[in-house]
Amino acid sequence: MEYRILGLAAEAAFFSLLSVPPLLLCLVGLLGYVDAWTGADTIAGFEQHFLDASRTVLSDQGVHDIAKPIFEDVTRGRPDVISIGFVFALWSGSRAVNVFIDTITVMYGLDGVRGIVATRLLSFGLFIVGLIICSVALPLMVAGPDTVVNVLPWSGTAVQILYWPVVIILCVVFLTTLYHVSVPVRSPWIEDVPGSFVALAMWVVCSFLLRIYLTSTIEGPTIYGSLAAPVAVLLWIGVSAFAVLVGAAMNAAIDRVWPSVATSAAREANERAREAEAVGAMARYAAERAGHGEPGDPDMPSEYPERWAGFLPPEDVSSRLRAHVKRRPGKHAKRPGPGAGT
């Protein structure tokens, strides 16, 4: 594909998955400081879920020797684990967001407009905002309205009516904001909404197809063994990243057909800057050739490099050379004498 969407989605999925373990360690470390508020039951329940998830990757001995001691050590309150885990998660997660920002910028033809430092800082900010929104939206999508009603029995009717609209609005707002701020120039926020709906629809369809695939290949006895759960998570994150990039490509295609004033002006300025850079590079190359005494305009035509002579029949070679000489008589023909025309 033109923008390598599949490869870039895989790159974003890898760095996103890389940020999950340090985030979990950071969360577990925070539990050691808020146990007085949450209570022992919360920590015990979280420990059980943590060990159950570890068994999908580790053996029972690995869970007993590695996962359980780490959890018990971290929950006693480890500021070093919290800080290091958060920094590593921030780096890897923002690296995934950086892939989205760079790809969206290239889709709009505005690569090089925003600097590397500004792009990286924007990636850090979007990753933190995404963590906050996903911490609310993803549990709601996974739990479903019935779970919310069980927690808040008095809000049964309101939850049944507003549950999915609120989840969809949160996802659309986050995706639209991601698309909007990824473009180096400011355009109306509403113009990025179509891509958000396309990405959300694509994510739902791809997640449904992925669930069918995983049900038939990974559930039960499988060749993946203990890697089945990480493979499933990586595939799901990759599908999500692919949907986000497809939505961005939709917005970029719409902007190419009906460009906004800001993006059109920035794209033209970027193209002029590239042309000026190309002209400067050609001038430097010509000056370098002249400095080494190499001819700047060799007699051999550009459509006939000398290295092709071995691949062409002799008659074709001679005919091409004769045609080239006829096209340039001023350089190869003799000048007529003073009385030649009389």
Short mmCIF file of C-alpha atoms in Angstrom, two decimals:
data_model
loop_
_atom_site.label_atom_id
_atom_site.label_comp_id
_atom_site.label_asym_id
_atom_site.label_seq_id
_atom_site.Cartn_x
_atom_site.Cartn_y
_atom_site.Cartn_z
CA MET A 1 0.00 0.00 0.00
CA GLU A 2 1.09 3.59 -0.61
CA TYR A 3 1.60 4.45 3.06
CA ARG A 4 2.70 0.97 4.28
CA ILE A 5 -0.29 0.89 6.61
CA LEU A 6 0.10 -2.77 7.55
CA GLY A 7 3.80 -2.42 8.41
CA LEU A 8 3.29 0.79 10.35
CA ALA A 9 0.34 -0.73 12.22
CA ALA A 10 2.56 -3.66 13.20
CA GLU A 11 5.24 -1.24 14.44
CA ALA A 12 2.72 0.69 16.53
CA ALA A 13 1.28 -2.57 17.90
CA PHE A 14 4.72 -3.79 18.97
CA PHE A 15 5.56 -0.63 20.91
CA SER A 16 2.06 -0.54 22.42
CA LEU A 17 2.42 -4.10 23.68
CA LEU A 18 5.89 -3.25 24.98
CA SER A 19 4.37 -0.55 27.20
CA VAL A 20 1.83 -2.87 28.87
CA PRO A 21 4.10 -4.76 31.37
CA PRO A 22 5.71 -1.60 32.84
CA LEU A 23 2.28 0.00 33.09
CA LEU A 24 1.02 -2.99 35.06
CA LEU A 25 4.05 -2.86 37.35
CA CYS A 26 3.46 0.84 37.88
CA LEU A 27 -0.19 0.17 38.73
CA VAL A 28 0.75 -2.62 41.13
CA GLY A 29 3.30 -0.35 42.79
CA LEU A 30 0.66 2.32 43.30
CA LEU A 31 -1.58 -0.20 45.04
CA GLY A 32 0.98 -0.43 47.83
CA TYR A 33 0.37 3.24 48.67
CA VAL A 34 -3.42 3.28 48.38
CA ASP A 35 -4.18 -0.01 50.16
CA ALA A 36 -5.63 1.93 53.08
CA TRP A 37 -8.24 3.41 50.74
CA THR A 38 -8.89 0.40 48.53
CA GLY A 39 -8.76 -2.30 51.21
CA ALA A 40 -7.13 -5.70 51.29
CA ASP A 41 -9.90 -7.30 49.22
CA THR A 42 -9.05 -5.10 46.23
CA ILE A 43 -5.37 -5.99 46.35
CA ALA A 44 -6.14 -9.69 46.82
CA GLY A 45 -8.51 -9.68 43.87
CA PHE A 46 -6.00 -7.85 41.71
CA GLU A 47 -3.31 -10.32 42.73
CA GLN A 48 -5.50 -13.23 41.72
CA HIS A 49 -6.18 -11.68 38.31
CA PHE A 50 -2.48 -10.89 37.90
CA LEU A 51 -1.43 -14.46 38.67
CA ASP A 52 -4.14 -15.90 36.41
CA ALA A 53 -2.92 -13.71 33.56
CA SER A 54 0.67 -14.76 34.28
CA ARG A 55 -0.29 -18.42 33.93
CA THR A 56 -1.19 -17.80 30.28
CA VAL A 57 2.49 -17.00 29.66
CA LEU A 58 4.41 -18.78 32.44
CA SER A 59 4.24 -22.28 33.85
CA ASP A 60 3.00 -22.92 37.39
CA GLN A 61 6.58 -22.99 38.65
CA GLY A 62 7.32 -19.71 36.84
CA VAL A 63 4.28 -18.10 38.43
CA HIS A 64 5.35 -19.33 41.88
CA ASP A 65 9.03 -18.37 41.49
CA ILE A 66 8.76 -15.16 39.42
CA ALA A 67 5.31 -13.56 39.19
CA LYS A 68 4.15 -14.01 42.78
CA PRO A 69 7.40 -12.73 44.44
CA ILE A 70 7.46 -9.72 42.11
CA PHE A 71 3.86 -8.85 42.96
CA GLU A 72 4.43 -9.20 46.71
CA ASP A 73 7.61 -7.13 46.53
CA VAL A 74 6.06 -4.35 44.47
CA THR A 75 2.88 -4.04 46.54
CA ARG A 76 4.95 -3.18 49.62
CA GLY A 77 5.58 0.21 48.03
CA ARG A 78 8.42 0.57 45.55
CA PRO A 79 8.92 4.12 44.25
CA ASP A 80 11.79 2.99 42.04
CA VAL A 81 9.58 0.45 40.26
CA ILE A 82 6.80 3.01 39.84
CA SER A 83 9.11 5.67 38.40
CA ILE A 84 11.15 3.39 36.14
CA GLY A 85 8.06 1.52 34.96
CA PHE A 86 6.23 4.73 34.15
CA VAL A 87 9.23 6.18 32.28
CA PHE A 88 9.67 3.03 30.20
CA ALA A 89 5.93 2.81 29.51
CA LEU A 90 5.89 6.49 28.55
CA TRP A 91 8.76 5.98 26.12
CA SER A 92 7.40 2.87 24.40
CA GLY A 93 3.79 4.06 24.35
CA SER A 94 4.72 7.49 23.01
CA ARG A 95 6.83 5.75 20.37
CA ALA A 96 3.68 4.02 19.15
CA VAL A 97 1.82 7.34 19.08
CA ASN A 98 4.76 8.84 17.19
CA VAL A 99 4.17 6.28 14.44
CA PHE A 100 0.59 7.49 14.07
CA ILE A 101 1.61 11.16 13.99
CA ASP A 102 4.36 10.66 11.42
CA THR A 103 2.15 8.53 9.19
CA ILE A 104 -0.75 10.98 9.30
CA THR A 105 1.63 13.84 8.50
CA VAL A 106 2.96 11.97 5.47
CA MET A 107 -0.57 11.16 4.32
CA TYR A 108 -1.35 14.87 4.18
CA GLY A 109 1.89 15.61 2.30
CA LEU A 110 3.22 17.73 5.15
CA ASP A 111 6.19 15.66 6.30
CA GLY A 112 9.05 17.82 7.48
CA VAL A 113 6.83 20.74 8.51
CA ARG A 114 6.90 19.88 12.22
CA GLY A 115 10.24 19.32 13.92
CA ILE A 116 11.37 16.09 15.57
CA VAL A 117 11.35 17.53 19.08
CA ALA A 118 7.85 18.98 18.70
CA THR A 119 6.58 15.67 17.31
CA ARG A 120 8.06 13.74 20.23
CA LEU A 121 6.60 16.10 22.83
CA LEU A 122 3.21 15.85 21.13
CA SER A 123 3.50 12.05 21.26
CA PHE A 124 4.14 12.15 25.01
CA GLY A 125 1.10 14.37 25.60
CA LEU A 126 -1.23 12.31 23.42
CA PHE A 127 -0.11 9.09 25.09
CA ILE A 128 -0.96 10.42 28.54
CA VAL A 129 -4.35 11.71 27.33
CA GLY A 130 -4.97 8.37 25.61
CA LEU A 131 -4.21 6.50 28.82
CA ILE A 132 -6.80 8.56 30.68
CA ILE A 133 -9.50 8.10 28.03
CA CYS A 134 -8.75 4.40 27.46
CA SER A 135 -8.83 3.74 31.21
CA VAL A 136 -12.46 4.86 31.08
CA ALA A 137 -13.62 3.72 27.63
CA LEU A 138 -12.02 0.27 27.35
CA PRO A 139 -13.32 -1.10 30.69
CA LEU A 140 -16.79 0.15 29.76
CA MET A 141 -16.62 -1.58 26.39
CA VAL A 142 -15.36 -4.83 27.91
CA ALA A 143 -17.63 -4.88 30.97
CA GLY A 144 -20.87 -4.01 29.21
CA PRO A 145 -23.91 -2.17 30.58
CA ASP A 146 -25.04 -5.03 32.83
CA THR A 147 -21.86 -4.79 34.92
CA VAL A 148 -22.35 -1.05 35.37
CA VAL A 149 -25.95 -1.62 36.45
CA ASN A 150 -24.80 -4.17 39.03
CA VAL A 151 -22.37 -1.61 40.46
CA LEU A 152 -24.88 1.27 40.29
CA PRO A 153 -28.37 -0.27 40.64
CA TRP A 154 -30.09 3.12 40.85
CA SER A 155 -28.92 4.07 37.33
CA GLY A 156 -30.33 1.11 35.44
CA THR A 157 -32.53 2.99 32.96
CA ALA A 158 -30.00 5.74 32.28
CA VAL A 159 -27.18 3.25 31.76
CA GLN A 160 -29.22 1.16 29.33
CA ILE A 161 -30.00 4.27 27.27
CA LEU A 162 -26.72 6.18 27.43
CA TYR A 163 -24.14 3.41 27.73
CA TRP A 164 -23.15 2.80 24.11
CA PRO A 165 -23.65 6.41 22.95
CA VAL A 166 -21.23 7.58 25.65
CA VAL A 167 -18.65 4.93 24.73
CA ILE A 168 -18.91 5.76 21.02
CA ILE A 169 -18.66 9.50 21.68
CA LEU A 170 -15.54 9.02 23.82
CA CYS A 171 -13.87 6.95 21.10
CA VAL A 172 -14.85 9.38 18.32
CA VAL A 173 -13.64 12.39 20.31
CA PHE A 174 -10.27 10.77 21.03
CA LEU A 175 -9.73 9.62 17.43
CA THR A 176 -10.81 12.96 15.98
CA THR A 177 -8.48 14.79 18.35
CA LEU A 178 -5.63 12.45 17.39
CA TYR A 179 -6.21 13.12 13.70
CA HIS A 180 -6.65 16.85 14.30
CA VAL A 181 -3.46 17.48 16.28
CA SER A 182 -1.34 15.13 14.16
CA VAL A 183 -1.61 17.50 11.18
CA PRO A 184 1.03 20.25 11.54
CA VAL A 185 -1.42 23.00 10.51
CA ARG A 186 -4.75 23.76 12.11
CA SER A 187 -7.95 22.95 10.26
CA PRO A 188 -11.56 22.71 11.52
CA TRP A 189 -11.88 19.90 14.09
CA ILE A 190 -15.15 18.69 12.56
CA GLU A 191 -13.39 17.82 9.27
CA ASP A 192 -11.62 14.90 10.96
CA VAL A 193 -14.82 13.28 12.24
CA PRO A 194 -15.49 11.11 9.11
CA GLY A 195 -12.20 9.27 9.55
CA SER A 196 -13.05 8.57 13.19
CA PHE A 197 -16.30 6.85 12.25
CA VAL A 198 -14.52 4.87 9.53
CA ALA A 199 -11.83 3.80 12.01
CA LEU A 200 -14.41 2.80 14.61
CA ALA A 201 -16.43 0.78 12.09
CA MET A 202 -13.26 -0.84 10.76
CA TRP A 203 -12.18 -1.70 14.30
CA VAL A 204 -15.50 -3.37 15.10
CA VAL A 205 -15.45 -5.43 11.89
CA CYS A 206 -11.79 -6.43 12.22
CA SER A 207 -12.20 -7.30 15.91
CA PHE A 208 -15.16 -9.53 15.07
CA LEU A 209 -13.20 -11.32 12.33
CA LEU A 210 -10.17 -11.61 14.61
CA ARG A 211 -12.31 -13.18 17.31
CA ILE A 212 -13.53 -15.81 14.84
CA TYR A 213 -9.94 -16.49 13.77
CA LEU A 214 -8.64 -16.77 17.34
CA THR A 215 -11.54 -19.01 18.35
CA SER A 216 -10.69 -21.47 15.59
CA THR A 217 -6.89 -21.37 15.91
CA ILE A 218 -5.77 -20.49 19.45
CA GLU A 219 -8.50 -21.67 21.82
CA GLY A 220 -7.98 -25.21 23.05
CA PRO A 221 -4.84 -27.22 22.18
CA THR A 222 -2.63 -24.98 20.05
CA ILE A 223 0.88 -24.92 18.68
CA TYR A 224 1.40 -21.50 20.28
CA GLY A 225 1.35 -22.97 23.79
CA SER A 226 1.97 -20.35 26.45
CA LEU A 227 2.43 -17.68 23.77
CA ALA A 228 -1.22 -17.86 22.71
CA ALA A 229 -2.34 -14.99 24.94
CA PRO A 230 0.46 -12.55 23.95
CA VAL A 231 -0.09 -13.41 20.28
CA ALA A 232 -3.82 -12.72 20.62
CA VAL A 233 -3.17 -9.39 22.37
CA LEU A 234 -0.60 -8.37 19.75
CA LEU A 235 -2.99 -9.22 16.92
CA TRP A 236 -5.79 -7.23 18.54
CA ILE A 237 -3.56 -4.19 19.05
CA GLY A 238 -2.37 -4.52 15.45
CA VAL A 239 -5.96 -4.60 14.20
CA SER A 240 -6.75 -1.50 16.26
CA ALA A 241 -3.71 0.35 14.88
CA PHE A 242 -4.67 -0.66 11.34
CA ALA A 243 -8.18 0.74 11.83
CA VAL A 244 -6.78 4.04 13.15
CA LEU A 245 -4.50 4.42 10.12
CA VAL A 246 -7.31 3.56 7.68
CA GLY A 247 -9.41 6.32 9.22
CA ALA A 248 -6.50 8.74 8.86
CA ALA A 249 -6.09 7.74 5.21
CA MET A 250 -9.78 8.48 4.66
CA ASN A 251 -9.40 11.98 6.11
CA ALA A 252 -6.30 12.59 3.99
CA ALA A 253 -8.11 11.45 0.84
CA ILE A 254 -11.03 13.77 1.61
CA ASP A 255 -8.59 16.64 2.16
CA ARG A 256 -6.97 15.96 -1.21
CA VAL A 257 -10.35 16.26 -2.96
CA TRP A 258 -11.77 19.12 -0.88
CA PRO A 259 -8.71 20.70 0.77
CA SER A 260 -9.01 23.20 3.55
CA VAL A 261 -7.29 26.57 3.21
CA ALA A 262 -4.65 25.79 5.85
CA THR A 263 -3.66 22.34 4.59
CA SER A 264 -3.65 23.43 0.94
CA ALA A 265 -1.37 26.40 1.63
CA ALA A 266 0.95 24.31 3.83
CA ARG A 267 1.12 21.56 1.20
CA GLU A 268 2.03 24.02 -1.55
CA ALA A 269 4.68 25.64 0.64
CA ASN A 270 6.12 22.21 1.47
CA GLU A 271 6.27 21.28 -2.22
CA ARG A 272 8.03 24.56 -3.06
CA ALA A 273 10.55 23.91 -0.29
CA ARG A 274 11.22 20.43 -1.67
CA GLU A 275 11.70 21.80 -5.19
CA ALA A 276 14.13 24.42 -3.90
CA GLU A 277 16.03 21.75 -1.99
CA ALA A 278 16.19 19.54 -5.11
CA VAL A 279 17.46 22.44 -7.24
CA GLY A 280 20.11 23.22 -4.64
CA ALA A 281 21.21 19.58 -4.53
CA MET A 282 21.51 19.48 -8.34
CA ALA A 283 23.54 22.70 -8.33
CA ARG A 284 25.91 21.32 -5.70
CA TYR A 285 26.28 18.09 -7.69
CA ALA A 286 27.05 20.01 -10.89
CA ALA A 287 29.60 22.16 -9.07
CA GLU A 288 31.24 19.05 -7.63
CA ARG A 289 31.48 17.45 -11.09
CA ALA A 290 32.96 20.64 -12.52
CA GLY A 291 35.51 20.76 -9.72
CA HIS A 292 36.67 17.23 -10.59
CA GLY A 293 36.92 18.12 -14.29
CA GLU A 294 34.02 15.88 -15.34
CA PRO A 295 31.85 17.07 -18.24
CA GLY A 296 28.50 18.39 -17.18
CA ASP A 297 26.76 17.52 -20.49
CA PRO A 298 28.29 14.41 -22.06
CA ASP A 299 27.61 13.67 -25.72
CA MET A 300 25.90 10.40 -24.93
CA PRO A 301 22.14 10.98 -24.69
CA SER A 302 20.54 10.37 -21.30
CA GLU A 303 18.13 7.81 -22.73
CA TYR A 304 21.07 5.71 -23.95
CA PRO A 305 23.58 5.02 -21.14
CA GLU A 306 26.82 3.36 -22.19
CA ARG A 307 26.17 0.39 -19.96
CA TRP A 308 23.25 -0.60 -22.20
CA ALA A 309 25.54 -1.22 -25.19
CA GLY A 310 26.12 -4.81 -24.19
CA PHE A 311 22.39 -5.53 -24.16
CA LEU A 312 21.53 -4.02 -27.60
CA PRO A 313 22.28 -5.38 -31.08
CA PRO A 314 25.01 -3.50 -33.04
CA GLU A 315 22.59 -2.15 -35.65
CA ASP A 316 20.42 -0.65 -32.90
CA VAL A 317 23.49 0.95 -31.34
CA SER A 318 24.63 2.56 -34.59
CA SER A 319 21.13 3.77 -35.47
CA ARG A 320 20.75 5.44 -32.08
CA LEU A 321 24.13 7.16 -32.45
CA ARG A 322 23.36 8.39 -35.98
CA ALA A 323 20.00 9.74 -34.84
CA HIS A 324 21.70 11.57 -31.98
CA VAL A 325 24.27 13.13 -34.37
CA LYS A 326 21.53 14.33 -36.71
CA ARG A 327 19.69 16.01 -33.83
CA ARG A 328 22.84 18.00 -32.92
CA PRO A 329 24.38 19.18 -36.25
CA GLY A 330 25.92 22.31 -34.75
CA LYS A 331 28.32 20.25 -32.65
CA HIS A 332 29.39 17.57 -35.14
CA ALA A 333 28.92 19.04 -38.68
CA LYS A 334 31.49 21.27 -40.41
CA ARG A 335 30.63 24.92 -40.88
CA PRO A 336 30.17 25.94 -44.53
CA GLY A 337 32.82 28.24 -46.04
CA PRO A 338 32.21 31.87 -46.99
CA GLY A 339 31.43 31.01 -50.61
CA ALA A 340 29.47 27.83 -49.98
CA GLY A 341 26.13 29.48 -50.38
CA THR A 342 27.01 31.22 -53.67
#
